mmCIF file of C-alpha atoms in Angstrom:
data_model
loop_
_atom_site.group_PDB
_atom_site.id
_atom_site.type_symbol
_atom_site.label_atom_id
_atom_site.label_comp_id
_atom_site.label_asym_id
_atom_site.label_seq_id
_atom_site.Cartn_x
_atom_site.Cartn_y
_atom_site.Cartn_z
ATOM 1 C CA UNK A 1 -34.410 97.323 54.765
ATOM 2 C CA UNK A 2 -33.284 100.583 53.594
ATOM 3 C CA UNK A 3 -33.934 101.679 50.244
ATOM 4 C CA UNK A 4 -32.611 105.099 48.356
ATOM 5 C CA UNK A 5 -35.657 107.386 47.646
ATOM 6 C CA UNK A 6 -33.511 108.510 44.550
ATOM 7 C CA UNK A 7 -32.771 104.834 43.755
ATOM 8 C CA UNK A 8 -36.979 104.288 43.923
ATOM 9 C CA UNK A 9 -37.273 107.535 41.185
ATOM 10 C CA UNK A 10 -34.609 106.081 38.729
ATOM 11 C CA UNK A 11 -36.403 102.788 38.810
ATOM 12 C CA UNK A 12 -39.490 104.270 37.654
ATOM 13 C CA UNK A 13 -37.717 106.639 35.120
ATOM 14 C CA UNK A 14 -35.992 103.836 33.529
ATOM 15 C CA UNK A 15 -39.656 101.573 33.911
ATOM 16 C CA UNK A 16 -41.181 104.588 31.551
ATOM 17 C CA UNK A 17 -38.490 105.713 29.399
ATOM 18 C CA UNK A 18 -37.502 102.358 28.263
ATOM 19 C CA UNK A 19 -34.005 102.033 28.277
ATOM 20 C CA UNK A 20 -31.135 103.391 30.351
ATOM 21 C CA UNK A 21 -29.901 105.524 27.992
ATOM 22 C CA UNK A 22 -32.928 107.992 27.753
ATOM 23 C CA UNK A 23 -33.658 107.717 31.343
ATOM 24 C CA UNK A 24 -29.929 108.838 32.473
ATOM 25 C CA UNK A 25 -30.219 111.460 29.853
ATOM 26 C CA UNK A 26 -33.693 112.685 31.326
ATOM 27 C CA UNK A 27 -32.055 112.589 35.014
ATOM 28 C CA UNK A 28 -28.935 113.949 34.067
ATOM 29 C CA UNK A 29 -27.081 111.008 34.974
ATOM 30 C CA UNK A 30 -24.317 108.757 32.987
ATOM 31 C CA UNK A 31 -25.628 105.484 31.868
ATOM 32 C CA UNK A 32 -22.749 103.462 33.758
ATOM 33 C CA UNK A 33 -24.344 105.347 37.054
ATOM 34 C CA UNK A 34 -27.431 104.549 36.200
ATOM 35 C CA UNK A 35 -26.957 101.436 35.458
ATOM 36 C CA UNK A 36 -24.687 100.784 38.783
ATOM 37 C CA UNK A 37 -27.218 102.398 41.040
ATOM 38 C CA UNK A 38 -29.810 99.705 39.369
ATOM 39 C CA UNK A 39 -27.914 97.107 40.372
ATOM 40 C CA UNK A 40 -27.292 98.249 43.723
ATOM 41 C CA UNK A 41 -31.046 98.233 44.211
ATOM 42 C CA UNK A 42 -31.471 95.159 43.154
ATOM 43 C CA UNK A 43 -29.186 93.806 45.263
ATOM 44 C CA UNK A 44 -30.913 95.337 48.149
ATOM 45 C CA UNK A 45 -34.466 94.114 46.982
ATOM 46 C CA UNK A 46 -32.465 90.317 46.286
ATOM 47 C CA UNK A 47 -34.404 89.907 43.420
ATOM 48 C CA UNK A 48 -34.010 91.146 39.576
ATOM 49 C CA UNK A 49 -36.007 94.575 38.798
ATOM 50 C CA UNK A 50 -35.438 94.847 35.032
ATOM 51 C CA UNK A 51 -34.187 92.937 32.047
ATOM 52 C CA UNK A 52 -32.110 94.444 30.041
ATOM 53 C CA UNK A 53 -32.124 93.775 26.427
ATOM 54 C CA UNK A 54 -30.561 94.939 23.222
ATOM 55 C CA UNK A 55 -34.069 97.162 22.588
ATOM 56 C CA UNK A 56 -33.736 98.744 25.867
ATOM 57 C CA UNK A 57 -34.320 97.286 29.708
ATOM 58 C CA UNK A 58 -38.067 95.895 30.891
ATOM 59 C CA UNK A 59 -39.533 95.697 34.099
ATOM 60 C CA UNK A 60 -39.817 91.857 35.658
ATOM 61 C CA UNK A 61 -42.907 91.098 37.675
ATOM 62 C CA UNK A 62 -41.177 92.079 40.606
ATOM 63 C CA UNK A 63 -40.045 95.096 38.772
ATOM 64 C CA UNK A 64 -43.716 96.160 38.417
ATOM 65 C CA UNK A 65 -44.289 95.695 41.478
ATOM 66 C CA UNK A 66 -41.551 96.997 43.012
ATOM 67 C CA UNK A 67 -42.520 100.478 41.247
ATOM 68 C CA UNK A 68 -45.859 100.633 42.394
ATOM 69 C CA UNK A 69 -44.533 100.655 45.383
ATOM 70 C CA UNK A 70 -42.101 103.091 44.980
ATOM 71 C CA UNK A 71 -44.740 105.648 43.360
ATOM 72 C CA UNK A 72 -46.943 105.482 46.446
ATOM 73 C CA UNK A 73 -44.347 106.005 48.859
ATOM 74 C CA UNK A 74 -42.924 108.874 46.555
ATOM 75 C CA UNK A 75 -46.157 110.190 46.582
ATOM 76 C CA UNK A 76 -46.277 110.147 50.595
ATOM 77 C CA UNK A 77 -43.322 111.939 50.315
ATOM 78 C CA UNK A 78 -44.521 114.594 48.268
ATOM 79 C CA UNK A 79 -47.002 115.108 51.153
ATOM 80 C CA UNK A 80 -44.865 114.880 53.939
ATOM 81 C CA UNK A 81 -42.794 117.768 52.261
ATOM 82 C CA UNK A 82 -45.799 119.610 51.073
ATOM 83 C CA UNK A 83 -47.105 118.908 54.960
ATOM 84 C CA UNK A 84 -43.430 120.170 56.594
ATOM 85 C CA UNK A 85 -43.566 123.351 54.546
ATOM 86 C CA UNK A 86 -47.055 124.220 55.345
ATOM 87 C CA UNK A 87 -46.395 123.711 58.978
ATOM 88 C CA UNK A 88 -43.436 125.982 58.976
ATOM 89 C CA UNK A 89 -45.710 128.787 57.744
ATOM 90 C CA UNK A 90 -47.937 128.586 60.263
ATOM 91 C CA UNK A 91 -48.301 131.684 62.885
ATOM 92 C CA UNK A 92 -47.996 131.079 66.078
ATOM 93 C CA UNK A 93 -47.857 133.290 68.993
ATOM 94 C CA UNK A 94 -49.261 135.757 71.865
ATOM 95 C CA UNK A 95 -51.484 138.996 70.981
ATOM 96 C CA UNK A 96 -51.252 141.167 74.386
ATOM 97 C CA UNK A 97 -54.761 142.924 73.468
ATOM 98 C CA UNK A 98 -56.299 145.574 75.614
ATOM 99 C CA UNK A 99 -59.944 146.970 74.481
ATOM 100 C CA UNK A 100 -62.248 149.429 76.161
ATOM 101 C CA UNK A 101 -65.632 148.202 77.681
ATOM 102 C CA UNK A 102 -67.568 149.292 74.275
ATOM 103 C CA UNK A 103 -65.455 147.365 72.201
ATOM 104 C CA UNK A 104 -65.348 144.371 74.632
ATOM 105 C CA UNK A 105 -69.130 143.953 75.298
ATOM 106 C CA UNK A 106 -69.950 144.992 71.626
ATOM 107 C CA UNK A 107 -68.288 143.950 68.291
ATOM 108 C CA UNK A 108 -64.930 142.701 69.609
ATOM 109 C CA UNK A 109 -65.572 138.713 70.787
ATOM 110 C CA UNK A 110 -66.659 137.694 67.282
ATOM 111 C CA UNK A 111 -64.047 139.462 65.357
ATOM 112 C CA UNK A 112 -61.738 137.696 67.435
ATOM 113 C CA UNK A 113 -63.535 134.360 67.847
ATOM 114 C CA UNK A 114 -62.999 134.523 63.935
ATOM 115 C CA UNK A 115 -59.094 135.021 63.863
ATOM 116 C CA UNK A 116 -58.325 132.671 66.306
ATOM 117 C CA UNK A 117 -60.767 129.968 64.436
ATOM 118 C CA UNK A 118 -58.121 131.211 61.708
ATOM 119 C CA UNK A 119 -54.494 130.759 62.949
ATOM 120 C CA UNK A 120 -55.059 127.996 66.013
ATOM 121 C CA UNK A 121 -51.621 128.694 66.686
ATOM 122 C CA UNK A 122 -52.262 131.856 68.356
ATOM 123 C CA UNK A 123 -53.000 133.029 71.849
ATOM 124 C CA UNK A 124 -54.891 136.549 71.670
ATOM 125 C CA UNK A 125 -54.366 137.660 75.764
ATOM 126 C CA UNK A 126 -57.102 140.556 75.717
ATOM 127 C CA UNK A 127 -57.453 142.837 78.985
ATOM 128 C CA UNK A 128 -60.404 145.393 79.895
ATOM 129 C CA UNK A 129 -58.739 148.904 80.478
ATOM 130 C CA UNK A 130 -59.575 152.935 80.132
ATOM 131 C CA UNK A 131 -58.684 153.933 76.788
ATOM 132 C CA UNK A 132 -55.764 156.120 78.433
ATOM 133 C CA UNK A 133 -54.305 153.309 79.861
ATOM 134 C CA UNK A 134 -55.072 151.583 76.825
ATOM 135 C CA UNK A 135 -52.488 154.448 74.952
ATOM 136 C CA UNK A 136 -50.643 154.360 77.891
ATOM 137 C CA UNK A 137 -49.521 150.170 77.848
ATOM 138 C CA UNK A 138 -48.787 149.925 73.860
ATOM 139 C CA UNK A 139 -47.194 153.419 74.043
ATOM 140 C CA UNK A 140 -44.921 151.441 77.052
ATOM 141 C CA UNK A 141 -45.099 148.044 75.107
ATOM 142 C CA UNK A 142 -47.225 146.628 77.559
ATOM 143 C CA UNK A 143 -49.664 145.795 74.453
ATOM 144 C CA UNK A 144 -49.269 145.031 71.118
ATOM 145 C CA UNK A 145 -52.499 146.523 70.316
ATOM 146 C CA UNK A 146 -55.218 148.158 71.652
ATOM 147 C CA UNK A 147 -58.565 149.713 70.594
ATOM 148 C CA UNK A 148 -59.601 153.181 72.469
ATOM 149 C CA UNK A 149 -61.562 156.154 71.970
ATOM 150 C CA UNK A 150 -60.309 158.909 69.890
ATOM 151 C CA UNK A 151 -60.571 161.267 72.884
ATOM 152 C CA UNK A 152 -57.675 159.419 74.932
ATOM 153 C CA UNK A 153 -54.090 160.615 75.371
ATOM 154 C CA UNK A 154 -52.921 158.937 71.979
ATOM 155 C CA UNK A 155 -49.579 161.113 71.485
ATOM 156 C CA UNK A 156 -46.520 158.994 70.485
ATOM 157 C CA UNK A 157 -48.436 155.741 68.853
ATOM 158 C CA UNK A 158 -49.992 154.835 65.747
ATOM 159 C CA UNK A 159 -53.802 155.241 65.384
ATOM 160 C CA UNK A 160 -56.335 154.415 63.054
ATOM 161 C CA UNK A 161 -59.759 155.725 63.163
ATOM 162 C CA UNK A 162 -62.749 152.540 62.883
ATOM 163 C CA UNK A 163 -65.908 153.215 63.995
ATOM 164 C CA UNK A 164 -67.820 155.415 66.051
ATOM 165 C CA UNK A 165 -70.393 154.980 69.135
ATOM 166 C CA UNK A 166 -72.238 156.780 71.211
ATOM 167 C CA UNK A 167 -72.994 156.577 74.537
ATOM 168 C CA UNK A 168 -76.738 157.208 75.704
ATOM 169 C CA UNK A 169 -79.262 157.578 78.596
ATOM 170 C CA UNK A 170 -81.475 154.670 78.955
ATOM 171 C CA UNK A 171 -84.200 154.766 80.834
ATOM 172 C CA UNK A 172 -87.481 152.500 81.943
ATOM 173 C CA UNK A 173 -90.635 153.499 81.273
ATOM 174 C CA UNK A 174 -92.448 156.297 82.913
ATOM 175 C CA UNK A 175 -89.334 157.419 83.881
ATOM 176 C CA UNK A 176 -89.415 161.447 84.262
ATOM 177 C CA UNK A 177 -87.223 162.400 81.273
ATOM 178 C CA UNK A 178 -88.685 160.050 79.303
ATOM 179 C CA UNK A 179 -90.578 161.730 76.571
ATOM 180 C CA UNK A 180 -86.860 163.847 76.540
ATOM 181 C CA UNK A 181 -84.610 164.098 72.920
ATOM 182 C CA UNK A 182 -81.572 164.637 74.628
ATOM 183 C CA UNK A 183 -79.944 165.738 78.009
ATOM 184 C CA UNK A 184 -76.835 166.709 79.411
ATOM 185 C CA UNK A 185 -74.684 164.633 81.958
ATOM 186 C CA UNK A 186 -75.336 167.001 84.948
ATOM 187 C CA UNK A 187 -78.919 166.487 84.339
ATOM 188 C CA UNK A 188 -78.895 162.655 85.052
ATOM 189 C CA UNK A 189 -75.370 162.523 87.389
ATOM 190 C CA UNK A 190 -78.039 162.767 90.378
ATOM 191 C CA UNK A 191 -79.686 159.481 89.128
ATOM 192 C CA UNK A 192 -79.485 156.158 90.460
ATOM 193 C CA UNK A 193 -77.384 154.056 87.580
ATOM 194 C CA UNK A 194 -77.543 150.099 87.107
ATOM 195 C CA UNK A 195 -73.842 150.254 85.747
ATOM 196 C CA UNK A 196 -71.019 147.228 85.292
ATOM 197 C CA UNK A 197 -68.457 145.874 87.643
ATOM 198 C CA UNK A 198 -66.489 149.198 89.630
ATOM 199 C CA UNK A 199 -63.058 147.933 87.358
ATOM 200 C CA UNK A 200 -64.832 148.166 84.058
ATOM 201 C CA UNK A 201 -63.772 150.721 81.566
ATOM 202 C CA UNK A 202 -66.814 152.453 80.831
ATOM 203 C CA UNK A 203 -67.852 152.676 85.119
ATOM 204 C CA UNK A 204 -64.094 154.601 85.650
ATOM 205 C CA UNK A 205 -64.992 156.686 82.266
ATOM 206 C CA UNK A 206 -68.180 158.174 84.130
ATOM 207 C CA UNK A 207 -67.133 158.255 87.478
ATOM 208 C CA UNK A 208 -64.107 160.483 86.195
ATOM 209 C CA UNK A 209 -66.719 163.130 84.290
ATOM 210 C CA UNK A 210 -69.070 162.838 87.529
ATOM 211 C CA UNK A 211 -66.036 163.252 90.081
ATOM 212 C CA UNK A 212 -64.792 167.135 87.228
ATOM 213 C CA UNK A 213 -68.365 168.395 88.475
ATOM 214 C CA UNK A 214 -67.712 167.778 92.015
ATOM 215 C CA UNK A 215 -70.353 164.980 91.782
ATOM 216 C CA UNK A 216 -70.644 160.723 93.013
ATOM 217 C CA UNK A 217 -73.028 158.701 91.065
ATOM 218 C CA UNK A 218 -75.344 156.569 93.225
ATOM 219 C CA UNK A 219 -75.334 153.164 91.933
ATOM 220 C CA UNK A 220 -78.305 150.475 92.541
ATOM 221 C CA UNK A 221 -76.338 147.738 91.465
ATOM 222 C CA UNK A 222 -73.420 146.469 89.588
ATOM 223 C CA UNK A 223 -73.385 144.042 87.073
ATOM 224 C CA UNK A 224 -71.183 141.950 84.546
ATOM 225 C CA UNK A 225 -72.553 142.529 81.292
ATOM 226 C CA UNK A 226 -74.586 145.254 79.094
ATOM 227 C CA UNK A 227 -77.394 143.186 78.376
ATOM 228 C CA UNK A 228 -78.213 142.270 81.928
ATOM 229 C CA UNK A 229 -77.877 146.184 82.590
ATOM 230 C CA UNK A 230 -80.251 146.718 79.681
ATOM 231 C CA UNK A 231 -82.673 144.198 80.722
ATOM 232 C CA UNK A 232 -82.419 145.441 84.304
ATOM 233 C CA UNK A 233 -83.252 149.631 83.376
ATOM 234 C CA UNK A 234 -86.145 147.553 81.303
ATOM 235 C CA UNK A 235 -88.070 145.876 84.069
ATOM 236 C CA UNK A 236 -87.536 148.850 86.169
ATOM 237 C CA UNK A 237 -84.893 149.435 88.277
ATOM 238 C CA UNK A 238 -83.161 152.027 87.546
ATOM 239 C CA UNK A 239 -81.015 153.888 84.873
ATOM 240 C CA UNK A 240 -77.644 153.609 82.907
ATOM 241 C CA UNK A 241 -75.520 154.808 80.363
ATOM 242 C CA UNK A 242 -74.513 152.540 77.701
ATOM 243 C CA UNK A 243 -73.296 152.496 74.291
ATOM 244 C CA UNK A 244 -76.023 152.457 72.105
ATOM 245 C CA UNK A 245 -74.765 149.327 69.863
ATOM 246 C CA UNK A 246 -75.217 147.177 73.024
ATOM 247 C CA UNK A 247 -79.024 147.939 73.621
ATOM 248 C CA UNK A 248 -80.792 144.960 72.688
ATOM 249 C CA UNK A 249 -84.124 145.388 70.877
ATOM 250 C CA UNK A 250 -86.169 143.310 72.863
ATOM 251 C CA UNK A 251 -85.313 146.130 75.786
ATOM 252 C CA UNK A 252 -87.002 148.611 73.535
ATOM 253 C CA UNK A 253 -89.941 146.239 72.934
ATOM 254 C CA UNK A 254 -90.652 146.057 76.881
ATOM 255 C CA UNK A 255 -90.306 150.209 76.856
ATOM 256 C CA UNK A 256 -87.140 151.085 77.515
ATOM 257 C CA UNK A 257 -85.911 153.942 76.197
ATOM 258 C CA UNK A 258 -82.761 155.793 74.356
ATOM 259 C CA UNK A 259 -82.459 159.297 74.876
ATOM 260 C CA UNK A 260 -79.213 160.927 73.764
ATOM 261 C CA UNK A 261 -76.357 162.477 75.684
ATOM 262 C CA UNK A 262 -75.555 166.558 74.764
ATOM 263 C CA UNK A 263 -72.240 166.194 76.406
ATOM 264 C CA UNK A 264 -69.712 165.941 73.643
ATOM 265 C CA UNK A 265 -67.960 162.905 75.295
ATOM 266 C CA UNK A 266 -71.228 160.868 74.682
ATOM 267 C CA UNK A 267 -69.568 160.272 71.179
ATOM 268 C CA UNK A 268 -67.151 157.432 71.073
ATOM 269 C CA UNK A 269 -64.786 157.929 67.989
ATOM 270 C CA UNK A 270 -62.866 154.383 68.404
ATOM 271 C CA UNK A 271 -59.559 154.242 67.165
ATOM 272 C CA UNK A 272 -56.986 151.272 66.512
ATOM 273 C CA UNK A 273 -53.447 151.800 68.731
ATOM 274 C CA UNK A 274 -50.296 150.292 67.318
ATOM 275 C CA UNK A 275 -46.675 151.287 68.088
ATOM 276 C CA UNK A 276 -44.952 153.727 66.397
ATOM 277 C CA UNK A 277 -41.514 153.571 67.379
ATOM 278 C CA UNK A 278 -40.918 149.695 67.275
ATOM 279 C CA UNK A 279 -42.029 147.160 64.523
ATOM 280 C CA UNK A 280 -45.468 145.945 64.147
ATOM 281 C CA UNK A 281 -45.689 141.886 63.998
ATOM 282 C CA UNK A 282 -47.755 140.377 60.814
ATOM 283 C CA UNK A 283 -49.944 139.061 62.955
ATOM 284 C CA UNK A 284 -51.121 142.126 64.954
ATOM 285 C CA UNK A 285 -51.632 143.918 61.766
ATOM 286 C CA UNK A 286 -53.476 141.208 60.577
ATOM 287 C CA UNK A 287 -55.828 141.015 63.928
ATOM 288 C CA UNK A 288 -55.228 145.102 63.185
ATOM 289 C CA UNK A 289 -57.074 144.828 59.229
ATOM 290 C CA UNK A 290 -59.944 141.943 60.893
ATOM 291 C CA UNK A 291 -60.606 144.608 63.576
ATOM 292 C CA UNK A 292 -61.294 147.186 60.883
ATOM 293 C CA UNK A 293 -63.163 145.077 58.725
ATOM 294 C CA UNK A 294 -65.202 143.136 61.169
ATOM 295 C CA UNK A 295 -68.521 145.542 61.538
ATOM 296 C CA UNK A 296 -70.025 143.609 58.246
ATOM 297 C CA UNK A 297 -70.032 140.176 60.252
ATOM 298 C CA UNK A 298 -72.334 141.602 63.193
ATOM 299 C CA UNK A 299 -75.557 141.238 64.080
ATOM 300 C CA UNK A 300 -77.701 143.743 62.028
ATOM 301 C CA UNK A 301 -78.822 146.017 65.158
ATOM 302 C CA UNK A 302 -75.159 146.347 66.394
ATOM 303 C CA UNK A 303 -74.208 147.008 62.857
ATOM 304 C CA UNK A 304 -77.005 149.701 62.312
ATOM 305 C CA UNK A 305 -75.668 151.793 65.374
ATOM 306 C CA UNK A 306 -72.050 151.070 64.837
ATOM 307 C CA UNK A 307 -70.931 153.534 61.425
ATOM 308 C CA UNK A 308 -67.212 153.330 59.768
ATOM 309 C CA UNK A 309 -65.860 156.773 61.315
ATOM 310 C CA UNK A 310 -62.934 158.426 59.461
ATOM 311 C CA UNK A 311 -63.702 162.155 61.011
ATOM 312 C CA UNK A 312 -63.750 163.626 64.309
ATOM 313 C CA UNK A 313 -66.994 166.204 63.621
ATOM 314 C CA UNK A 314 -68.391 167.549 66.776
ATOM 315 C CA UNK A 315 -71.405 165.469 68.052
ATOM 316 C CA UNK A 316 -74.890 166.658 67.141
ATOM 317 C CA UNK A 317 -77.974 165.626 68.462
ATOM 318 C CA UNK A 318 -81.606 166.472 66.520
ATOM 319 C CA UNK A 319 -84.886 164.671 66.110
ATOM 320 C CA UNK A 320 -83.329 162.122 63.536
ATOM 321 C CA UNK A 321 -80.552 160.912 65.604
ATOM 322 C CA UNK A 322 -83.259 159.919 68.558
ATOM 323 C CA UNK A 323 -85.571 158.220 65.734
ATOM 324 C CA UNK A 324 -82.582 156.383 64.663
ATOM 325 C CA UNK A 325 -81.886 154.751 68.261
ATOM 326 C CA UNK A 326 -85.860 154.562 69.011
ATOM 327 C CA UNK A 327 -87.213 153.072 65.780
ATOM 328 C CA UNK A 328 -89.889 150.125 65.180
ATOM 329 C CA UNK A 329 -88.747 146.637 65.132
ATOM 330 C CA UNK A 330 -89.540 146.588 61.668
ATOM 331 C CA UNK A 331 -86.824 149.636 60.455
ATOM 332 C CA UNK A 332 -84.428 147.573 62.056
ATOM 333 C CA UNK A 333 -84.509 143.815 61.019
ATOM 334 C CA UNK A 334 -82.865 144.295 57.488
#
């Protein structure tokens, strides 16, 4: 049985109003429609829904419950319209990401763990490059977005300075430069380096400074993430350069240690890459702002070596810096 979802409101206008007259004046109706639409319904029910009298009209038993009825299924309605629109605003679509090795192994997998958990509807499709290549594919539209160092070929797109890192010399104890501040790149290129897979980022990054001084590094062994690099140089076997935001502190408790890197490269200004000459989805910007904002929802030692960068001052290495990367347990669990 079919029954007219304005049909079901009149009912209940007439039901609270009291008589046809004020409920076709509060719909904007005639009476005589009213009234014929009534009887329509009522004919579609078979049975009588009001009784009309010289004071007005009156629901009948079935009336009243005929109009219960027809509130809850209103109501449904409301919902269903309430649940189309909501739907139709939802975001939905692919994010062609492509991130450095620092920003990949550090602060990146929970800012984007928490804007997925936020539109469900979205695919994020996140690739490991160089940070020129990085420039390169959203300068090309192979990426909607990337995040890159500041020191990468970033004419022709849109950039927005984050956060800076810096990359450092860890090394096991009793390890000959240990009780060192600082040293230069061509005084550790001779090492042997614990280092990540040959296609990350940050191994093509060195290799390219190693291979401008005519050098090779020797590498012990590769491996697929920083910690296990960290907690590899720990026990022993060997050196690396990593970001300093992805040294645990439990390395540092077993004796490793984190002695900066002269070499002006060592500092990693990262930047946000968006196109500049086509538009920039809602939804990238938005992954764009989280990105951004996302340092204040990591763990407190990333956060302590991670610091909001808006300048590009030459790096600087003194006694401070070093105490910063090397202090107690207790400096750093805030």
């Amino acid at each position: 049985m079919h029954y007219d979802l304005t049909d079901l409101r009149l009912l209940i206008s007439v039901i609270e109003a009291g008589s046809m007259a004020e409920a076709a004046r509060h719909n904007h109706i005639s009476v005589s429609a009213l009234h014929g639409r009534m009887k329509v319904l009522e004919t579609r029910c078979g049975v009588q829904l009001l009784e009309r009298t010289a004071k007005g009209s009156k629901p009948t038993r079935a009336g009243h419950v005929v109009a219960g009825h027809a509130r809850a299924v209103l109501l449904q309605v409301e919902r269903l319209n309430g649940a189309v629109e909501a739907w139709k605003k939802r975001e939905s679509g692919v994010i062609r990401l492509r991130a450095n090795s620092n920003a990949i192994t550090g602060f990146l997998p929970d800012v984007v763990a928490s804007f997925l958990a936020r539109h469900p509807d979205v695919i994020v499709d996140l690739h490991e490059d160089t940070s020129d290549e990085i420039a390169s594919a959203v300068r090309s539209g192979d990426a909607d977005i990337g995040i890159a160092a500041e020191n990468a070929q970033l004419d022709g797109i849109e950039t927005h300075p984050f956060l800076s890192d810096r990359l450092v010399f860890l090394v096991p104890p009793g390890h000959a430069l240990y009780d060192r501040v600082a040293v230069s790149f061509s005084e550790v290129v001779d090492e042997s380096f614990i280092t990540l897979d040959e296609r990350s980022a940050i191994h093509l990054y060195l290799h390219q400074h190693a291979r401008r001084m005519g050098r090779e590094l020797t590498v012990r062994i590769r491996l697929r993430s920083f910690e296990s690099v960290c907690r590899m140089v720990a026990a022993g076997a060997g050196v690396s350069i990593v970001p300093v935001s992805v040294v645990p502190p439990q390395c540092l408790e077993k004796g490793a240690k984190v002695i900066a890197i002269a070499d002006a490269w060592s500092l990693r200004n990262l930047v946000i890459c968006l196109p500049r000459d086509r538009p920039v989805s809602s939804l990238v910007r938005k992954l764009a702002t989280d990105v951004a904002e996302g340092i204040e929802g990591l763990p407190s030692w990333t956060r302590r070596n991670l610091h909001v960068n808006r300048s590009t001052d030459p790096v600087s290495v003194d006694d401070s810096t070093v105490r910063a990367f090397t202090a107690p347990e207790s400096s750093y669990r805030q």
